Short mmCIF file of C-alpha atoms in Angstrom, two decimals:
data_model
loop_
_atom_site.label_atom_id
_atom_site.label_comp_id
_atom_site.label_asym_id
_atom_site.label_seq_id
_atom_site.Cartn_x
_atom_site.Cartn_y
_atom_site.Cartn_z
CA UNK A 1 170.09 85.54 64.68
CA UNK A 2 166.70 84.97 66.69
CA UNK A 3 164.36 87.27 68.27
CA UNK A 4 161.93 86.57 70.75
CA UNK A 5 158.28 88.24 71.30
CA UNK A 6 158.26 89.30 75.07
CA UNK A 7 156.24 92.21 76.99
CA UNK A 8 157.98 94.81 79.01
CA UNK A 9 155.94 97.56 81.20
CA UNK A 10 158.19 101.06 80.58
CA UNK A 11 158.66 103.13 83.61
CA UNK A 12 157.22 105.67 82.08
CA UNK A 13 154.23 104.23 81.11
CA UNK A 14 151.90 101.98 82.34
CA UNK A 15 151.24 100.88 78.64
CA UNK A 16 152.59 97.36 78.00
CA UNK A 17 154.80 96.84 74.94
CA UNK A 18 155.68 94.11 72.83
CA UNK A 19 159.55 94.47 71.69
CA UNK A 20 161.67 92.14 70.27
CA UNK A 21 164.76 90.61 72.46
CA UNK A 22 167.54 89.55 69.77
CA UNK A 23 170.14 86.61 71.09
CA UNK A 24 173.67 86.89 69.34
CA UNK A 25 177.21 84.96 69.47
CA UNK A 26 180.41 85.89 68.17
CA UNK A 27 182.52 82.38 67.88
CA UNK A 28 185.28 84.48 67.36
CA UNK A 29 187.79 86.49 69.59
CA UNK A 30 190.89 88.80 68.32
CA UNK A 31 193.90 87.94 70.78
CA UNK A 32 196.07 90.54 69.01
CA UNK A 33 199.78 89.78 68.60
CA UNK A 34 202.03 90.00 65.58
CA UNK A 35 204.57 87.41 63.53
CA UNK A 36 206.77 87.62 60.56
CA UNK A 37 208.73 85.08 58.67
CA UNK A 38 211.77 85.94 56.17
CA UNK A 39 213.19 82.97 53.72
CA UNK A 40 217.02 83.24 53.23
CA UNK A 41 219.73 81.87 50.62
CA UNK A 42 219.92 78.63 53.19
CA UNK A 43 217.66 79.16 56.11
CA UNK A 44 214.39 80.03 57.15
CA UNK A 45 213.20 82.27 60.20
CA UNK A 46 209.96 83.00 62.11
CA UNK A 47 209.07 85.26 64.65
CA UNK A 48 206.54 86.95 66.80
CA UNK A 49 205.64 88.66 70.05
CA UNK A 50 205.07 86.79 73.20
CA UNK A 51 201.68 88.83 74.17
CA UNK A 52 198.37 87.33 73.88
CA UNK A 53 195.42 90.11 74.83
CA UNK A 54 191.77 90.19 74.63
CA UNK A 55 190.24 93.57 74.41
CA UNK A 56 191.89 95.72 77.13
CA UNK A 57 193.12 92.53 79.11
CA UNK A 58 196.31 91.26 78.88
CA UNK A 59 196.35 87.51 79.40
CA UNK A 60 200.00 87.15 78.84
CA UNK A 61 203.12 88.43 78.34
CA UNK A 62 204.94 84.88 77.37
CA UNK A 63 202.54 82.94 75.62
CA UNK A 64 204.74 82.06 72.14
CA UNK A 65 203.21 82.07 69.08
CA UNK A 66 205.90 80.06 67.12
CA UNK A 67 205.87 76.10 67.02
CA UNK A 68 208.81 73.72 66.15
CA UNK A 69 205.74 71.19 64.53
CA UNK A 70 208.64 68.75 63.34
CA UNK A 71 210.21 67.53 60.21
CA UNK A 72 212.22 70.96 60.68
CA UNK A 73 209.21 72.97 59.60
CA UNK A 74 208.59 76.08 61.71
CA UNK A 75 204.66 77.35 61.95
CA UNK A 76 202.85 79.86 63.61
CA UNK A 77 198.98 80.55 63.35
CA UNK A 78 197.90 83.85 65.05
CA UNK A 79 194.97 85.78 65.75
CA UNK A 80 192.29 83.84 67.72
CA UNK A 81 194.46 81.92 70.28
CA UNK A 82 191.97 78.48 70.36
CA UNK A 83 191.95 78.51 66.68
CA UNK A 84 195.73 78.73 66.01
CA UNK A 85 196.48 75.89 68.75
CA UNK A 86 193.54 73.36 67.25
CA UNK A 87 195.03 74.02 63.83
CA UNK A 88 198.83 73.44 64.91
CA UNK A 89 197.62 70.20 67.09
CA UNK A 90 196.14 69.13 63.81
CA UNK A 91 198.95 69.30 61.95
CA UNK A 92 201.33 67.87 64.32
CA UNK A 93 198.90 64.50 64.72
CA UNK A 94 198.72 64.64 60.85
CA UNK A 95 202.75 64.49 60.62
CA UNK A 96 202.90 61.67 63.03
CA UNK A 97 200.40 59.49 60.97
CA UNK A 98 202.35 60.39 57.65
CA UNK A 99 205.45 58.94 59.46
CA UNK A 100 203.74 56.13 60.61
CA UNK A 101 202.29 55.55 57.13
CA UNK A 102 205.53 56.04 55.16
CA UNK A 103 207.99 54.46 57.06
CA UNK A 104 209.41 57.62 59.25
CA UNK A 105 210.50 59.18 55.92
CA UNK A 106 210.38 63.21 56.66
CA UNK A 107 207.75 65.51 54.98
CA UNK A 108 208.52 67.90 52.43
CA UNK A 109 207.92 71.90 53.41
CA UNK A 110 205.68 72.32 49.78
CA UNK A 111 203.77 68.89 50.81
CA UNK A 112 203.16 70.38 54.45
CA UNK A 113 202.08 73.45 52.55
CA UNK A 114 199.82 72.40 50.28
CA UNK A 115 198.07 70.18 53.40
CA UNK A 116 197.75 73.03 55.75
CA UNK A 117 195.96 74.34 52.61
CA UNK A 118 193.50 71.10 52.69
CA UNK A 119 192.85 71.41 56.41
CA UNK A 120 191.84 75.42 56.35
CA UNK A 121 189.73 74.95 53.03
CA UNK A 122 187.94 72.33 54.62
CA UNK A 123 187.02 74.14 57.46
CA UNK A 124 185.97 76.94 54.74
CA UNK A 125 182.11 77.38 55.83
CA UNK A 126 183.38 77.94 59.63
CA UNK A 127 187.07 78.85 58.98
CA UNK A 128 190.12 79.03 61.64
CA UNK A 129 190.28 82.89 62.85
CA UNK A 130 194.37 83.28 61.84
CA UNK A 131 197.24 83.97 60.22
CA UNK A 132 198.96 81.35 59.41
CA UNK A 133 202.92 80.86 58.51
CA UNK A 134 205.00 77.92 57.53
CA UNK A 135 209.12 78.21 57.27
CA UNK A 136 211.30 75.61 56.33
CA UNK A 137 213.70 74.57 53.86
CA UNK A 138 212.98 73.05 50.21
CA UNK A 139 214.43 70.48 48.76
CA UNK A 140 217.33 72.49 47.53
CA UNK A 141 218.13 73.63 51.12
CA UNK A 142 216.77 76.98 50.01
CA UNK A 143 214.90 78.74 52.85
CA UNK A 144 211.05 79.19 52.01
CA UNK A 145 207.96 81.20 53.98
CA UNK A 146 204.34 80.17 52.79
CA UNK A 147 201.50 82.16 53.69
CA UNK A 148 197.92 81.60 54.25
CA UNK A 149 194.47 83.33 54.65
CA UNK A 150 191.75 81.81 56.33
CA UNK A 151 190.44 79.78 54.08
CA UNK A 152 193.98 78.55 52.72
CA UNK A 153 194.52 80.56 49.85
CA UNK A 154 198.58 80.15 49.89
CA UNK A 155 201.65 81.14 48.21
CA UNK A 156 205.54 80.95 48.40
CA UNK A 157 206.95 84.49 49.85
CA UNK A 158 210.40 85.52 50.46
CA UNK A 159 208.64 87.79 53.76
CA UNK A 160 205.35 87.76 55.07
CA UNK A 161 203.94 89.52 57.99
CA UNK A 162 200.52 88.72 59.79
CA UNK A 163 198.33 89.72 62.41
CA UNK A 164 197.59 93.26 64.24
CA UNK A 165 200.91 94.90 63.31
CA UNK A 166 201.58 93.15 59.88
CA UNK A 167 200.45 97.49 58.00
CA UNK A 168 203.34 98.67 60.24
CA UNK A 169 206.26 95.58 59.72
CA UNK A 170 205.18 94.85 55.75
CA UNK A 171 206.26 98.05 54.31
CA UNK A 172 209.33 97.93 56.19
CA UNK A 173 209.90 94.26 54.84
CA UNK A 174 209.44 95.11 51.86
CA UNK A 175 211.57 97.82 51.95
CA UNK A 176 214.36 95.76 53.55
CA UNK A 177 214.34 92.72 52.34
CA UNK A 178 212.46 93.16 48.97
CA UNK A 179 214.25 96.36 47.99
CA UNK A 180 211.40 98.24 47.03
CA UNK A 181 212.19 101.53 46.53
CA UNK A 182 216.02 101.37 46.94
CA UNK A 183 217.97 102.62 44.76
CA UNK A 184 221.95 102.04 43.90
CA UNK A 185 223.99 105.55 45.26
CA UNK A 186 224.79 107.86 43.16
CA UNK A 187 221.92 106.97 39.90
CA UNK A 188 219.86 109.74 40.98
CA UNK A 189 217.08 106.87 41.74
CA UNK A 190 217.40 105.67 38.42
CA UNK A 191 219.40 102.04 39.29
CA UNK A 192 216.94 99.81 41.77
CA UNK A 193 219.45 97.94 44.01
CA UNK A 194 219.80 94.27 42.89
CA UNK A 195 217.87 92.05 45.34
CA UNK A 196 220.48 89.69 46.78
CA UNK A 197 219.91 87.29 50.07
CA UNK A 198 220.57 88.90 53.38
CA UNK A 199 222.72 87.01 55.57
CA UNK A 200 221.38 85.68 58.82
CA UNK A 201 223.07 88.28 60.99
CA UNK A 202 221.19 90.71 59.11
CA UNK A 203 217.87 89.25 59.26
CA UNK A 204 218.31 88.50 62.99
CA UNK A 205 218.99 92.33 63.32
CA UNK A 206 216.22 93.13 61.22
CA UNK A 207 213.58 90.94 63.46
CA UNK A 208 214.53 93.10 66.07
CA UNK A 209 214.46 95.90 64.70
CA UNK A 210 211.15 95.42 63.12
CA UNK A 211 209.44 94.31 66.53
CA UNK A 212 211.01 97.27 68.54
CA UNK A 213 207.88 99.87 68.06
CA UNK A 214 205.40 97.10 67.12
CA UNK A 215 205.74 94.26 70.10
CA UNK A 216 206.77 93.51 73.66
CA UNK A 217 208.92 90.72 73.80
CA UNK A 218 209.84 88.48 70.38
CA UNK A 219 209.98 85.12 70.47
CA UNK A 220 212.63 83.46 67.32
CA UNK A 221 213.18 80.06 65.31
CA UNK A 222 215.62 79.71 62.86
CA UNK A 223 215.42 77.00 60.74
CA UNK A 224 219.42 76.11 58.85
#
């Protein structure tokens, strides 16, 4: 921040002050929006609403926020819109070089995570402005959902919501798909309900309903 000595005559007074004129800039803008991403027995699925918004404005109603990036890897980077599509048009350049480099032999989902990692730390000191999610399969064919912060701190989730409605959809993940806080019938809430994998149907249904009271439209990739 700056501030500049300047003189300014009040209408009030015919006295002339010396103030101070201070010159800001936010690099940074909030376009709102909301994704999730749930990791099942043998697929993979990312979603998210279709509205992008920028204070009161809506700018649209079908601007996607999920991206088929190749090598069956599903990612989605929301929060401030420029940011999310430099990072996903990094990423994408970066898988065509690896297949160039390595004979058009397909990239892992835990080597594409742990380079998304590379590219936000490096951009640490003036990080992207998102929330970013990666779905894919392993190399067991086991469905997996990595999650970032900004500065790539990352881990391995079976759910993970992000962005301006993530307080509202997380519980009810967690609830749903984590089975906190569910308990077998009849124990008198003294059995927790085995976690088991939900089926696709069921996740589908879930998507929905989670994005009923939180979003617009959804936009959804399965990856099987």
């Amino acid at each position: 921040m700056s501030s500049v000595q300047t003189t300014v005559a009040s209408e009030y007074s015919s006295e002339i002050q010396t103030v101070p004129i201070e010159h800001r800039f936010n690099p940074y803008s909030d376009n709102g929006g909301t994704v999730l991403g749930i990791a099942g027995e043998d697929f993979a699925v990312l979603a998210g609403d279709t509205r992008q918004v920028e204070g009161y404005s809506i700018q649209s109603r079908y601007e996607s926020k999920i991206h088929d990036v190749g090598d069956d890897i599903l990612m989605t980077a929301n929060g401030f819109a420029a940011d999310g599509v430099a990072l996903i048009d990094r990423f994408k350049q970066s898988l065509i070089w690896y297949k160039f480099d390595n004979n058009g032999k397909k990239l892992a989902i835990k080597s594409a995570a742990r380079y998304i990692q590379q590219l936000l730390y490096g951009k640490r000191f003036f990080p992207y402005y998102v929330s970013t999610l990666i779905a894919g399969l392993d190399e067991e064919g086991k469905g997996a959902v990595y999650s970032y912060d900004p500065v790539g701190s990352y881990e391995r989730e079976q759910c993970r919501a992000g962005g301006a409605a993530a307080s509202l959809i997380m519980p009810f993940l967690d609830n749903q798909v984590n089975f906190k806080n569910q308990f077998v019938p009849g124990t008198d809430g003294k059995e927790k309900k085995p976690l088991k994998f939900l089926t696709l149907e069921e996740v589908i249904q879930l998507v929905r309903d989670a994005f009923t009271s939180a979003g617009e439209s959804i936009y959804m990739l399965v990856m099987d």
